[in-house]
Amino acid sequence: EKIKSVGSSGLVQSSKLPPFLPGHLTLLNSLLSSSDLSPEKQKATAEAVLKIVRGYFPFISSAMRLFPTNGDVWLEIVQALALASSATQFRISDVDKQLTAFILEVLNHLLQFPFPGRLLPVLAENLRGNQSNRSWWDEIEQSDEVGDDEQLPNPPAGPSFSSGPTNNETGPRWTQRKYEACVAGAKVINASLALILRAFRRMDFTLVDIQSLACGLCRLSDSSRAMNDRIGELDNFEREVRNQSNPGSLREMVSLERSYIVQLGVEFMFACEKLLILIEKCFRFRASQRSLNQGDRTDASIVTSALEYSRLDLMDLVPVLSGPISNDIIHGVSKHLW
């Protein structure tokens, strides 16, 4: 259960977070979310979050190489930073430049691999992102082969999804544990995008990898559509099972699969909206800083390809190519996907 460090030659083999950290972060998040906190106390709580993240960042970064192990802690950290930024108007790069890079590193990897690579459709080369041959799914796939979780149908990861009540007679098993990992990854994607939009300096947008964002847009839009179709199939199948004399465990399996797909579909839809907003902000910043160079035009071409691939019909997105986009267009993504 390891996430590969982009640009490094190996994997961190072990990590141990301070035992107090998860509970402490949960408490701080609750306080920052409270409307009863005075502005002074809210600011003091936000500063406590920054102090903890800055002080324990070496442990945090090592622990996240084992994602989804400790994924709940990373989610608490990202959410705490987003809440803290609202209270203090700080920017992530002011806390730690390594943290800025690491947030992007984790996000890029999860966008490229929301599911195991074996389930993902092959994208055009310019839409693949900075992919490695390994992903955080590798050891989950291997370890789950000997687990005792109930086998479920493969998830609807893209247009090549094979429908039916059971669809994974060959290949590694798909289980409830793998769905839990998917949901954890999707929540981290959403929280990370929210944090970047709220707490990155405009200058930090130069660090964002447009190709990885475009890859994520393709991956998540593919899956969102397939999930929507799958929910319709499961609803029909559930009606058929209900008419059987002994529906038993099959009905429970359908209900379980449906609940996970709904969770993921909503997370992916919101992530697509945030991706579109972030892509637009990146291009707006570049356009405001200098004359667009060949690299910017290449990135604009990549985004155009991603929009065409994902069939979002949002070609007004890229300011390099046209004018600003409205919130109505951004939030209209839901009607295309869900």
Tab-separated table of C-alpha atoms in Angstrom:
chain	number	residue	atom	x	y	z
A	1	GLU	CA	0.000	0.000	0.000
A	2	LYS	CA	2.623	2.474	-1.105
A	3	ILE	CA	2.453	5.558	-3.220
A	4	LYS	CA	5.533	6.036	-5.335
A	5	SER	CA	7.494	9.215	-4.807
A	6	VAL	CA	7.497	11.000	-8.160
A	7	GLY	CA	11.071	11.508	-9.266
A	8	SER	CA	12.633	9.256	-6.626
A	9	SER	CA	14.246	5.892	-7.149
A	10	GLY	CA	12.669	4.021	-4.275
A	11	LEU	CA	9.836	3.729	-1.791
A	12	VAL	CA	9.826	4.595	1.870
A	13	GLN	CA	9.468	1.239	3.574
A	14	SER	CA	8.138	2.264	6.974
A	15	SER	CA	6.803	5.251	8.859
A	16	LYS	CA	5.296	5.949	12.254
A	17	LEU	CA	3.113	8.931	13.009
A	18	PRO	CA	3.012	10.357	16.537
A	19	PRO	CA	0.048	8.563	18.191
A	20	PHE	CA	-1.593	11.818	19.340
A	21	LEU	CA	-1.669	13.368	15.843
A	22	PRO	CA	-4.863	11.885	14.298
A	23	GLY	CA	-7.095	12.733	17.258
A	24	HIS	CA	-5.525	16.158	17.676
A	25	LEU	CA	-6.147	17.044	14.029
A	26	THR	CA	-9.759	15.846	14.228
A	27	LEU	CA	-10.316	18.075	17.273
A	28	LEU	CA	-8.721	21.103	15.569
A	29	ASN	CA	-10.868	20.541	12.472
A	30	SER	CA	-14.003	20.453	14.619
A	31	LEU	CA	-12.989	23.695	16.324
A	32	LEU	CA	-12.204	25.444	13.033
A	33	SER	CA	-15.555	24.317	11.608
A	34	SER	CA	-17.460	25.671	14.611
A	35	SER	CA	-19.411	28.890	14.224
A	36	ASP	CA	-19.166	29.486	17.989
A	37	LEU	CA	-15.436	30.233	17.905
A	38	SER	CA	-14.485	33.907	18.238
A	39	PRO	CA	-12.210	35.359	15.513
A	40	GLU	CA	-9.324	35.500	17.980
A	41	LYS	CA	-9.708	31.847	19.015
A	42	GLN	CA	-10.214	30.802	15.412
A	43	LYS	CA	-6.941	32.478	14.471
A	44	ALA	CA	-5.133	30.860	17.425
A	45	THR	CA	-6.506	27.437	16.430
A	46	ALA	CA	-5.428	27.964	12.824
A	47	GLU	CA	-1.930	28.888	13.996
A	48	ALA	CA	-1.856	25.681	16.070
A	49	VAL	CA	-2.646	23.701	12.884
A	50	LEU	CA	0.212	25.390	11.031
A	51	LYS	CA	2.607	24.740	13.909
A	52	ILE	CA	1.720	21.031	14.010
A	53	VAL	CA	1.981	20.530	10.243
A	54	ARG	CA	5.264	22.421	10.054
A	55	GLY	CA	6.747	20.575	13.032
A	56	TYR	CA	5.698	17.075	11.997
A	57	PHE	CA	5.998	17.375	8.231
A	58	PRO	CA	8.908	14.834	7.955
A	59	PHE	CA	6.724	12.207	9.666
A	60	ILE	CA	3.673	13.191	7.624
A	61	SER	CA	5.437	13.001	4.249
A	62	SER	CA	6.952	9.611	5.083
A	63	ALA	CA	3.615	8.265	6.277
A	64	MET	CA	1.845	9.330	3.098
A	65	ARG	CA	4.156	7.153	1.007
A	66	LEU	CA	2.124	4.288	2.484
A	67	PHE	CA	-1.213	5.605	1.195
A	68	PRO	CA	-3.999	4.562	1.720
A	69	THR	CA	-2.586	3.564	5.128
A	70	ASN	CA	-2.719	6.817	7.126
A	71	GLY	CA	-4.890	8.284	4.371
A	72	ASP	CA	-7.420	9.445	6.973
A	73	VAL	CA	-4.671	11.455	8.669
A	74	TRP	CA	-3.662	13.106	5.387
A	75	LEU	CA	-7.300	13.964	4.722
A	76	GLU	CA	-7.545	15.594	8.171
A	77	ILE	CA	-4.335	17.535	7.471
A	78	VAL	CA	-5.484	18.823	4.093
A	79	GLN	CA	-8.892	19.805	5.473
A	80	ALA	CA	-7.294	21.476	8.506
A	81	LEU	CA	-4.984	23.513	6.284
A	82	ALA	CA	-7.910	24.628	4.136
A	83	LEU	CA	-9.898	25.723	7.196
A	84	ALA	CA	-6.850	27.403	8.720
A	85	SER	CA	-6.208	29.363	5.539
A	86	SER	CA	-9.689	30.866	5.775
A	87	ALA	CA	-8.962	32.050	9.315
A	88	THR	CA	-5.479	33.470	8.767
A	89	GLN	CA	-5.184	34.081	4.999
A	90	PHE	CA	-1.859	32.216	4.989
A	91	ARG	CA	-0.483	30.541	1.887
A	92	ILE	CA	0.845	26.984	1.809
A	93	SER	CA	4.271	27.965	0.475
A	94	ASP	CA	4.662	30.239	3.509
A	95	VAL	CA	4.352	27.170	5.732
A	96	ASP	CA	6.770	24.919	3.869
A	97	LYS	CA	7.763	24.829	0.188
A	98	GLN	CA	8.205	21.063	0.473
A	99	LEU	CA	4.606	20.795	1.656
A	100	THR	CA	3.438	22.667	-1.458
A	101	ALA	CA	5.306	20.236	-3.700
A	102	PHE	CA	4.117	17.215	-1.732
A	103	ILE	CA	0.431	18.187	-1.885
A	104	LEU	CA	0.772	18.382	-5.668
A	105	GLU	CA	2.725	15.116	-5.846
A	106	VAL	CA	0.057	13.149	-3.975
A	107	LEU	CA	-2.748	14.792	-5.967
A	108	ASN	CA	-1.118	14.109	-9.344
A	109	HIS	CA	-0.619	10.443	-8.539
A	110	LEU	CA	-4.191	9.933	-7.325
A	111	LEU	CA	-5.603	11.719	-10.382
A	112	GLN	CA	-3.686	9.377	-12.663
A	113	PHE	CA	-4.677	6.263	-10.723
A	114	PRO	CA	-8.161	6.636	-9.197
A	115	PHE	CA	-8.428	2.892	-9.923
A	116	PRO	CA	-5.826	0.196	-10.613
A	117	GLY	CA	-4.141	0.696	-13.988
A	118	ARG	CA	-5.540	-2.601	-15.315
A	119	LEU	CA	-9.079	-1.153	-15.158
A	120	LEU	CA	-8.324	2.233	-16.710
A	121	PRO	CA	-8.758	2.973	-20.428
A	122	VAL	CA	-5.632	3.839	-22.398
A	123	LEU	CA	-5.387	7.588	-22.989
A	124	ALA	CA	-3.588	9.432	-25.748
A	125	GLU	CA	0.039	10.065	-24.872
A	126	ASN	CA	-0.451	13.787	-24.220
A	127	LEU	CA	-3.185	13.004	-21.662
A	128	ARG	CA	-1.401	10.388	-19.590
A	129	GLY	CA	0.399	12.673	-17.161
A	130	ASN	CA	3.764	11.883	-15.639
A	131	GLN	CA	2.949	8.217	-15.086
A	132	SER	CA	5.286	5.667	-13.593
A	133	ASN	CA	5.078	1.918	-13.971
A	134	ARG	CA	3.995	1.581	-10.348
A	135	SER	CA	1.067	2.988	-8.433
A	136	TRP	CA	-0.372	3.013	-4.945
A	137	TRP	CA	-2.663	0.171	-6.028
A	138	ASP	CA	0.095	-2.386	-6.650
A	139	GLU	CA	0.363	-3.885	-3.190
A	140	ILE	CA	-3.356	-3.493	-2.456
A	141	GLU	CA	-4.042	-5.703	-5.469
A	142	GLN	CA	-1.484	-8.284	-4.380
A	143	SER	CA	-2.430	-8.425	-0.696
A	144	ASP	CA	-6.155	-8.593	-1.379
A	145	GLU	CA	-5.777	-11.821	-3.329
A	146	VAL	CA	-5.441	-13.706	-0.046
A	147	GLY	CA	-7.963	-11.658	1.947
A	148	ASP	CA	-11.355	-12.853	3.175
A	149	ASP	CA	-13.407	-9.885	1.894
A	150	GLU	CA	-16.442	-10.765	-0.202
A	151	GLN	CA	-15.737	-10.524	-3.921
A	152	LEU	CA	-17.618	-7.765	-5.751
A	153	PRO	CA	-17.928	-6.899	-9.454
A	154	ASN	CA	-15.147	-4.741	-10.870
A	155	PRO	CA	-15.891	-1.022	-10.515
A	156	PRO	CA	-17.080	1.112	-13.455
A	157	ALA	CA	-13.722	2.769	-14.130
A	158	GLY	CA	-14.403	3.829	-17.719
A	159	PRO	CA	-16.280	3.270	-20.965
A	160	SER	CA	-14.883	-0.255	-21.392
A	161	PHE	CA	-16.609	-1.353	-18.174
A	162	SER	CA	-18.164	-4.803	-18.520
A	163	SER	CA	-21.675	-4.783	-17.094
A	164	GLY	CA	-23.609	-7.536	-15.391
A	165	PRO	CA	-24.115	-8.643	-11.781
A	166	THR	CA	-20.642	-10.246	-11.798
A	167	ASN	CA	-17.982	-9.149	-14.241
A	168	ASN	CA	-14.576	-10.167	-12.910
A	169	GLU	CA	-14.221	-13.850	-13.581
A	170	THR	CA	-10.592	-13.229	-14.554
A	171	GLY	CA	-7.945	-10.990	-13.023
A	172	PRO	CA	-7.457	-9.867	-9.409
A	173	ARG	CA	-10.479	-9.893	-7.121
A	174	TRP	CA	-12.383	-6.684	-6.492
A	175	THR	CA	-13.465	-6.317	-2.869
A	176	GLN	CA	-15.060	-4.004	-0.340
A	177	ARG	CA	-11.583	-3.077	0.894
A	178	LYS	CA	-10.654	-1.840	-2.576
A	179	TYR	CA	-13.800	0.272	-2.748
A	180	GLU	CA	-12.848	1.770	0.635
A	181	ALA	CA	-9.423	2.627	-0.811
A	182	CYS	CA	-11.116	4.248	-3.848
A	183	VAL	CA	-13.312	6.393	-1.630
A	184	ALA	CA	-10.310	7.424	0.480
A	185	GLY	CA	-8.419	8.453	-2.659
A	186	ALA	CA	-11.405	10.384	-4.039
A	187	LYS	CA	-11.844	12.315	-0.785
A	188	VAL	CA	-8.148	13.228	-0.749
A	189	ILE	CA	-8.396	14.414	-4.381
A	190	ASN	CA	-11.336	16.692	-3.529
A	191	ALA	CA	-9.802	18.033	-0.330
A	192	SER	CA	-6.452	18.675	-2.036
A	193	LEU	CA	-8.066	20.565	-4.915
A	194	ALA	CA	-10.084	22.659	-2.453
A	195	LEU	CA	-6.913	23.467	-0.511
A	196	ILE	CA	-4.972	24.431	-3.642
A	197	LEU	CA	-7.761	26.739	-4.801
A	198	ARG	CA	-7.992	28.364	-1.385
A	199	ALA	CA	-4.434	28.500	-0.062
A	200	PHE	CA	-1.982	28.550	-2.972
A	201	ARG	CA	-0.320	31.811	-3.956
A	202	ARG	CA	-0.948	32.781	-7.555
A	203	MET	CA	2.779	32.262	-8.159
A	204	ASP	CA	2.440	28.659	-6.949
A	205	PHE	CA	0.159	27.888	-9.896
A	206	THR	CA	3.345	27.678	-11.981
A	207	LEU	CA	4.104	24.460	-10.048
A	208	VAL	CA	0.845	22.796	-11.107
A	209	ASP	CA	1.253	20.074	-13.735
A	210	ILE	CA	-1.443	20.790	-16.338
A	211	GLN	CA	-0.962	17.392	-17.954
A	212	SER	CA	-1.777	15.606	-14.670
A	213	LEU	CA	-4.901	17.743	-14.213
A	214	ALA	CA	-5.994	16.953	-17.767
A	215	CYS	CA	-5.371	13.253	-17.137
A	216	GLY	CA	-7.468	13.431	-13.965
A	217	LEU	CA	-10.289	15.176	-15.798
A	218	CYS	CA	-10.369	12.356	-18.357
A	219	ARG	CA	-10.160	9.610	-15.720
A	220	LEU	CA	-12.848	11.022	-13.438
A	221	SER	CA	-15.276	12.023	-16.194
A	222	ASP	CA	-14.908	8.568	-17.786
A	223	SER	CA	-15.674	6.885	-14.491
A	224	SER	CA	-18.520	9.240	-13.533
A	225	ARG	CA	-20.401	8.391	-16.719
A	226	ALA	CA	-19.777	4.670	-16.309
A	227	MET	CA	-20.967	4.866	-12.692
A	228	ASN	CA	-24.157	6.621	-13.698
A	229	ASP	CA	-24.855	3.859	-16.220
A	230	ARG	CA	-24.004	1.189	-13.650
A	231	ILE	CA	-26.464	2.605	-11.114
A	232	GLY	CA	-29.237	2.233	-13.687
A	233	GLU	CA	-28.200	-1.391	-14.287
A	234	LEU	CA	-28.091	-2.142	-10.554
A	235	ASP	CA	-31.531	-0.612	-10.014
A	236	ASN	CA	-32.951	-2.857	-12.744
A	237	PHE	CA	-31.115	-5.867	-11.383
A	238	GLU	CA	-32.357	-5.159	-7.853
A	239	ARG	CA	-35.955	-5.154	-9.117
A	240	GLU	CA	-35.361	-8.519	-10.785
A	241	VAL	CA	-33.782	-9.976	-7.654
A	242	ARG	CA	-36.668	-8.702	-5.512
A	243	ASN	CA	-39.042	-10.898	-7.484
A	244	GLN	CA	-36.998	-14.032	-6.801
A	245	SER	CA	-38.063	-16.356	-4.024
A	246	ASN	CA	-34.699	-16.219	-2.203
A	247	PRO	CA	-32.711	-13.085	-3.133
A	248	GLY	CA	-30.394	-13.452	-0.105
A	249	SER	CA	-26.777	-12.362	-0.391
A	250	LEU	CA	-27.057	-11.310	-4.058
A	251	ARG	CA	-29.390	-8.467	-3.123
A	252	GLU	CA	-27.011	-7.414	-0.333
A	253	MET	CA	-24.100	-7.400	-2.785
A	254	VAL	CA	-26.037	-5.182	-5.223
A	255	SER	CA	-26.934	-2.773	-2.427
A	256	LEU	CA	-23.321	-2.628	-1.214
A	257	GLU	CA	-21.947	-1.993	-4.696
A	258	ARG	CA	-24.532	0.722	-5.329
A	259	SER	CA	-23.677	2.570	-2.113
A	260	TYR	CA	-19.976	2.703	-3.014
A	261	ILE	CA	-20.665	3.829	-6.582
A	262	VAL	CA	-22.896	6.674	-5.374
A	263	GLN	CA	-20.182	7.836	-2.948
A	264	LEU	CA	-17.522	7.766	-5.642
A	265	GLY	CA	-19.720	9.330	-8.307
A	266	VAL	CA	-20.464	12.376	-6.159
A	267	GLU	CA	-16.800	12.790	-5.159
A	268	PHE	CA	-15.638	12.491	-8.784
A	269	MET	CA	-18.234	14.971	-10.040
A	270	PHE	CA	-17.185	17.623	-7.517
A	271	ALA	CA	-13.525	16.920	-8.294
A	272	CYS	CA	-14.167	17.537	-12.011
A	273	GLU	CA	-15.686	20.915	-11.177
A	274	LYS	CA	-12.638	21.874	-9.070
A	275	LEU	CA	-10.241	20.641	-11.763
A	276	LEU	CA	-11.876	22.912	-14.330
A	277	ILE	CA	-11.636	25.910	-11.991
A	278	LEU	CA	-7.968	25.171	-11.192
A	279	ILE	CA	-7.037	24.770	-14.858
A	280	GLU	CA	-8.636	28.098	-15.634
A	281	LYS	CA	-6.804	29.822	-12.743
A	282	CYS	CA	-3.467	28.407	-13.905
A	283	PHE	CA	-3.925	29.776	-17.423
A	284	ARG	CA	-5.188	33.130	-16.198
A	285	PHE	CA	-2.088	33.547	-14.047
A	286	ARG	CA	0.235	32.610	-16.903
A	287	ALA	CA	-1.518	35.001	-19.251
A	288	SER	CA	-1.217	37.830	-16.723
A	289	GLN	CA	2.519	37.299	-16.176
A	290	ARG	CA	3.966	37.176	-19.653
A	291	SER	CA	3.407	36.531	-23.317
A	292	LEU	CA	2.341	32.945	-23.735
A	293	ASN	CA	5.229	30.721	-24.763
A	294	GLN	CA	5.309	27.414	-26.585
A	295	GLY	CA	4.954	25.462	-23.325
A	296	ASP	CA	1.735	27.306	-22.505
A	297	ARG	CA	0.368	26.642	-25.983
A	298	THR	CA	1.213	22.953	-25.557
A	299	ASP	CA	-0.640	22.882	-22.251
A	300	ALA	CA	-3.608	24.648	-23.852
A	301	SER	CA	-3.646	21.962	-26.536
A	302	ILE	CA	-3.568	19.244	-23.836
A	303	VAL	CA	-6.540	20.805	-22.031
A	304	THR	CA	-8.466	21.136	-25.280
A	305	SER	CA	-7.833	17.432	-25.965
A	306	ALA	CA	-9.000	16.560	-22.447
A	307	LEU	CA	-12.231	18.527	-22.889
A	308	GLU	CA	-12.877	16.863	-26.227
A	309	TYR	CA	-12.138	13.427	-24.758
A	310	SER	CA	-14.315	13.961	-21.688
A	311	ARG	CA	-17.155	15.355	-23.828
A	312	LEU	CA	-17.832	18.136	-21.334
A	313	ASP	CA	-18.577	20.675	-24.064
A	314	LEU	CA	-16.789	23.393	-22.112
A	315	MET	CA	-14.484	24.747	-24.774
A	316	ASP	CA	-14.753	28.265	-23.306
A	317	LEU	CA	-12.602	27.028	-20.431
A	318	VAL	CA	-9.111	27.929	-21.575
A	319	PRO	CA	-8.480	31.684	-21.492
A	320	VAL	CA	-5.603	31.128	-23.912
A	321	LEU	CA	-8.228	30.209	-26.479
A	322	SER	CA	-11.169	32.385	-25.460
A	323	GLY	CA	-12.724	34.495	-22.725
A	324	PRO	CA	-13.660	33.769	-19.118
A	325	ILE	CA	-16.033	31.042	-18.086
A	326	SER	CA	-18.968	31.502	-15.761
A	327	ASN	CA	-19.856	29.583	-12.609
A	328	ASP	CA	-22.938	28.343	-14.451
A	329	ILE	CA	-20.721	26.553	-16.959
A	330	ILE	CA	-18.465	25.096	-14.262
A	331	HIS	CA	-21.341	23.806	-12.163
A	332	GLY	CA	-23.072	22.580	-15.284
A	333	VAL	CA	-20.547	19.757	-15.294
A	334	SER	CA	-23.001	17.725	-13.225
A	335	LYS	CA	-25.524	17.506	-16.058
A	336	HIS	CA	-22.835	16.046	-18.306
A	337	LEU	CA	-21.638	13.429	-15.830
A	338	TRP	CA	-24.294	12.471	-13.301
